[in-house]
């Protein structure tokens, strides 16, 4: 698919207001500031497609983009922002779990983690919910340019080993929007999910 022609379709305040459960959806999730917006903008080659968060945790809408008719990218709100009240966090966690469990058109989940701080609690939960729902996962270790190549490799191996602890379809790759690392891997994975 040509991801450069991706365009915004709609926003939803929660999973109950998403468009019809048809076509194929791939969702992007990650802690606030993980580099999710930057990754979406890099993939689509559009600077302003997903708004990069100046105030982490502010974007609470689910944003839907269309690559082609019925082929959607879903930008889920970032999680784990410390400033959000506990009750809202729990509410959002339940909604995320429900989305992963019930959304039939969801064919893949991209989880973005800062390569320097991967596998926080909610990252674990997201992977767990996805594998329980038989949804394949691509973990992108973002901002790979921030580490020297040795440290980068070490982090990749560490997360790949941790991923083997889950009984599911999980691929782990390095990513950098700044240095365009891993963009081909991301594109290939999306292509495979969108062609099923
Ligand atoms: P989001 O909250 O997950 O959408 O994260 P953003 O895409 O807004 O990025 C958060 C911060 O990380 C911003 O200051 C970005 O400039 C920075 N950032 C994102 N991707 C990269 C990257 O590949 N390399 C570096 N060095 N910084 C990045």
PDB file of C-alpha atoms in Angstrom, residues 43-158:
ATOM      1  CA  UNK A  43       5.262   6.321   7.773  1.00  0.00           C
ATOM      2  CA  UNK A  44       2.880   8.558   5.870  1.00  0.00           C
ATOM      3  CA  UNK A  45       5.493  11.173   5.001  1.00  0.00           C
ATOM      4  CA  UNK A  46       3.199  13.880   6.332  1.00  0.00           C
ATOM      5  CA  UNK A  47       4.495  16.296   8.935  1.00  0.00           C
ATOM      6  CA  UNK A  48       1.157  17.157  10.457  1.00  0.00           C
ATOM      7  CA  UNK A  49      -0.922  13.979  10.102  1.00  0.00           C
ATOM      8  CA  UNK A  50      -0.703  12.926  13.726  1.00  0.00           C
ATOM      9  CA  UNK A  51      -0.068  15.830  16.011  1.00  0.00           C
ATOM     10  CA  UNK A  52       3.143  15.405  17.951  1.00  0.00           C
ATOM     11  CA  UNK A  53       2.351  15.983  21.570  1.00  0.00           C
ATOM     12  CA  UNK A  54       3.698  19.168  23.089  1.00  0.00           C
ATOM     13  CA  UNK A  55       1.614  18.404  26.185  1.00  0.00           C
ATOM     14  CA  UNK A  56       1.815  14.674  26.796  1.00  0.00           C
ATOM     15  CA  UNK A  57      -1.474  13.034  27.669  1.00  0.00           C
ATOM     16  CA  UNK A  58      -3.589  15.773  26.162  1.00  0.00           C
ATOM     17  CA  UNK A  59      -4.764  13.956  23.059  1.00  0.00           C
ATOM     18  CA  UNK A  60      -7.492  11.714  24.414  1.00  0.00           C
ATOM     19  CA  UNK A  61      -9.297  11.127  21.141  1.00  0.00           C
ATOM     20  CA  UNK A  62      -8.937   8.040  19.017  1.00  0.00           C
ATOM     21  CA  UNK A  63      -7.933   9.301  15.576  1.00  0.00           C
ATOM     22  CA  UNK A  64      -8.701   7.271  12.488  1.00  0.00           C
ATOM     23  CA  UNK A  65      -6.883   7.564   9.195  1.00  0.00           C
ATOM     24  CA  UNK A  66      -7.546   5.859   5.903  1.00  0.00           C
ATOM     25  CA  UNK A  67      -4.789   4.500   3.655  1.00  0.00           C
ATOM     26  CA  UNK A  68      -7.377   3.348   1.140  1.00  0.00           C
ATOM     27  CA  UNK A  69     -11.053   2.523   1.363  1.00  0.00           C
ATOM     28  CA  UNK A  70     -11.574   0.195   4.329  1.00  0.00           C
ATOM     29  CA  UNK A  71      -7.839   0.196   5.166  1.00  0.00           C
ATOM     30  CA  UNK A  72      -7.404   2.163   8.378  1.00  0.00           C
ATOM     31  CA  UNK A  73      -4.672   3.260  10.756  1.00  0.00           C
ATOM     32  CA  UNK A  74      -5.878   3.942  14.292  1.00  0.00           C
ATOM     33  CA  UNK A  75      -3.982   6.321  16.559  1.00  0.00           C
ATOM     34  CA  UNK A  76      -4.887   5.351  20.124  1.00  0.00           C
ATOM     35  CA  UNK A  77      -4.336   7.917  22.889  1.00  0.00           C
ATOM     36  CA  UNK A  78      -1.000   7.634  24.661  1.00  0.00           C
ATOM     37  CA  UNK A  79      -1.124   5.951  28.043  1.00  0.00           C
ATOM     38  CA  UNK A  80       0.841   6.209  31.254  1.00  0.00           C
ATOM     39  CA  UNK A  81       0.895   9.976  31.596  1.00  0.00           C
ATOM     40  CA  UNK A  82       1.541  10.659  35.286  1.00  0.00           C
ATOM     41  CA  UNK A  83      -0.651  13.763  35.452  1.00  0.00           C
ATOM     42  CA  UNK A  84      -3.864  11.908  34.583  1.00  0.00           C
ATOM     43  CA  UNK A  85      -6.047  10.964  37.576  1.00  0.00           C
ATOM     44  CA  UNK A  86      -5.961   7.272  38.532  1.00  0.00           C
ATOM     45  CA  UNK A  87      -9.655   6.785  37.867  1.00  0.00           C
ATOM     46  CA  UNK A  88      -9.321   8.058  34.301  1.00  0.00           C
ATOM     47  CA  UNK A  89      -6.308   5.827  33.738  1.00  0.00           C
ATOM     48  CA  UNK A  90      -8.250   2.748  34.818  1.00  0.00           C
ATOM     49  CA  UNK A  91     -11.188   3.741  32.658  1.00  0.00           C
ATOM     50  CA  UNK A  92      -8.934   4.116  29.661  1.00  0.00           C
ATOM     51  CA  UNK A  93      -7.196   0.795  30.360  1.00  0.00           C
ATOM     52  CA  UNK A  94     -10.529  -0.988  30.372  1.00  0.00           C
ATOM     53  CA  UNK A  95     -11.490   0.691  27.105  1.00  0.00           C
ATOM     54  CA  UNK A  96      -8.184  -0.353  25.502  1.00  0.00           C
ATOM     55  CA  UNK A  97      -8.625  -3.951  26.646  1.00  0.00           C
ATOM     56  CA  UNK A  98     -12.177  -3.949  25.323  1.00  0.00           C
ATOM     57  CA  UNK A  99     -11.084  -2.531  21.976  1.00  0.00           C
ATOM     58  CA  UNK A 100      -8.448  -5.257  21.603  1.00  0.00           C
ATOM     59  CA  UNK A 101     -10.929  -7.947  22.597  1.00  0.00           C
ATOM     60  CA  UNK A 102     -13.966  -6.891  20.630  1.00  0.00           C
ATOM     61  CA  UNK A 103     -12.886  -5.078  17.500  1.00  0.00           C
ATOM     62  CA  UNK A 104     -13.178  -7.690  14.751  1.00  0.00           C
ATOM     63  CA  UNK A 105     -11.537  -5.622  12.026  1.00  0.00           C
ATOM     64  CA  UNK A 106      -8.417  -5.113  14.166  1.00  0.00           C
ATOM     65  CA  UNK A 107      -5.732  -7.207  12.473  1.00  0.00           C
ATOM     66  CA  UNK A 108      -2.575  -5.918  14.065  1.00  0.00           C
ATOM     67  CA  UNK A 109      -1.215  -3.771  16.880  1.00  0.00           C
ATOM     68  CA  UNK A 110       1.895  -1.627  16.741  1.00  0.00           C
ATOM     69  CA  UNK A 111       3.226  -0.848  20.217  1.00  0.00           C
ATOM     70  CA  UNK A 112       5.798   1.918  20.425  1.00  0.00           C
ATOM     71  CA  UNK A 113       8.278   2.045  23.280  1.00  0.00           C
ATOM     72  CA  UNK A 114      11.193   4.389  23.830  1.00  0.00           C
ATOM     73  CA  UNK A 115      14.243   2.148  23.298  1.00  0.00           C
ATOM     74  CA  UNK A 116      15.743   3.555  26.501  1.00  0.00           C
ATOM     75  CA  UNK A 117      12.695   2.656  28.646  1.00  0.00           C
ATOM     76  CA  UNK A 118      10.884  -0.325  27.138  1.00  0.00           C
ATOM     77  CA  UNK A 119       8.376  -2.748  28.671  1.00  0.00           C
ATOM     78  CA  UNK A 120       6.715  -0.632  31.341  1.00  0.00           C
ATOM     79  CA  UNK A 121       3.674  -2.113  33.099  1.00  0.00           C
ATOM     80  CA  UNK A 122       1.103  -0.938  30.583  1.00  0.00           C
ATOM     81  CA  UNK A 123       3.271  -2.013  27.652  1.00  0.00           C
ATOM     82  CA  UNK A 124       3.207  -5.506  29.152  1.00  0.00           C
ATOM     83  CA  UNK A 125      -0.565  -5.331  29.589  1.00  0.00           C
ATOM     84  CA  UNK A 126      -1.077  -4.193  26.009  1.00  0.00           C
ATOM     85  CA  UNK A 127       0.966  -7.103  24.668  1.00  0.00           C
ATOM     86  CA  UNK A 128      -0.869  -9.500  26.983  1.00  0.00           C
ATOM     87  CA  UNK A 129      -4.316  -8.302  25.874  1.00  0.00           C
ATOM     88  CA  UNK A 130      -3.305  -8.457  22.219  1.00  0.00           C
ATOM     89  CA  UNK A 131      -1.964 -12.019  22.362  1.00  0.00           C
ATOM     90  CA  UNK A 132      -4.984 -13.154  24.358  1.00  0.00           C
ATOM     91  CA  UNK A 133      -7.136 -11.770  21.546  1.00  0.00           C
ATOM     92  CA  UNK A 134      -4.897 -13.445  18.928  1.00  0.00           C
ATOM     93  CA  UNK A 135      -3.833 -10.096  17.516  1.00  0.00           C
ATOM     94  CA  UNK A 136      -0.289 -10.026  16.140  1.00  0.00           C
ATOM     95  CA  UNK A 137       1.988  -7.365  17.593  1.00  0.00           C
ATOM     96  CA  UNK A 138       4.837  -5.303  16.189  1.00  0.00           C
ATOM     97  CA  UNK A 139       6.905  -3.662  18.908  1.00  0.00           C
ATOM     98  CA  UNK A 140       8.875  -0.652  17.685  1.00  0.00           C
ATOM     99  CA  UNK A 141      11.742   0.489  19.896  1.00  0.00           C
ATOM    100  CA  UNK A 142      11.642   4.177  19.084  1.00  0.00           C
ATOM    101  CA  UNK A 143      14.267   6.924  19.135  1.00  0.00           C
ATOM    102  CA  UNK A 144      16.929   4.308  18.355  1.00  0.00           C
ATOM    103  CA  UNK A 145      19.151   7.201  17.229  1.00  0.00           C
ATOM    104  CA  UNK A 146      19.489   8.181  20.902  1.00  0.00           C
ATOM    105  CA  UNK A 147      21.667   5.126  21.625  1.00  0.00           C
ATOM    106  CA  UNK A 148      25.016   4.014  20.223  1.00  0.00           C
ATOM    107  CA  UNK A 149      24.775   0.926  18.042  1.00  0.00           C
ATOM    108  CA  UNK A 150      26.015  -1.482  20.748  1.00  0.00           C
ATOM    109  CA  UNK A 151      23.501  -0.316  23.337  1.00  0.00           C
ATOM    110  CA  UNK A 152      20.805  -0.316  20.684  1.00  0.00           C
ATOM    111  CA  UNK A 153      21.479  -3.979  19.816  1.00  0.00           C
ATOM    112  CA  UNK A 154      21.535  -4.919  23.497  1.00  0.00           C
ATOM    113  CA  UNK A 155      18.121  -3.350  24.072  1.00  0.00           C
ATOM    114  CA  UNK A 156      16.725  -5.042  20.972  1.00  0.00           C
ATOM    115  CA  UNK A 157      17.948  -8.447  22.146  1.00  0.00           C
ATOM    116  CA  UNK A 158      16.622  -7.875  25.653  1.00  0.00           C
TER     117      UNK A 158
END
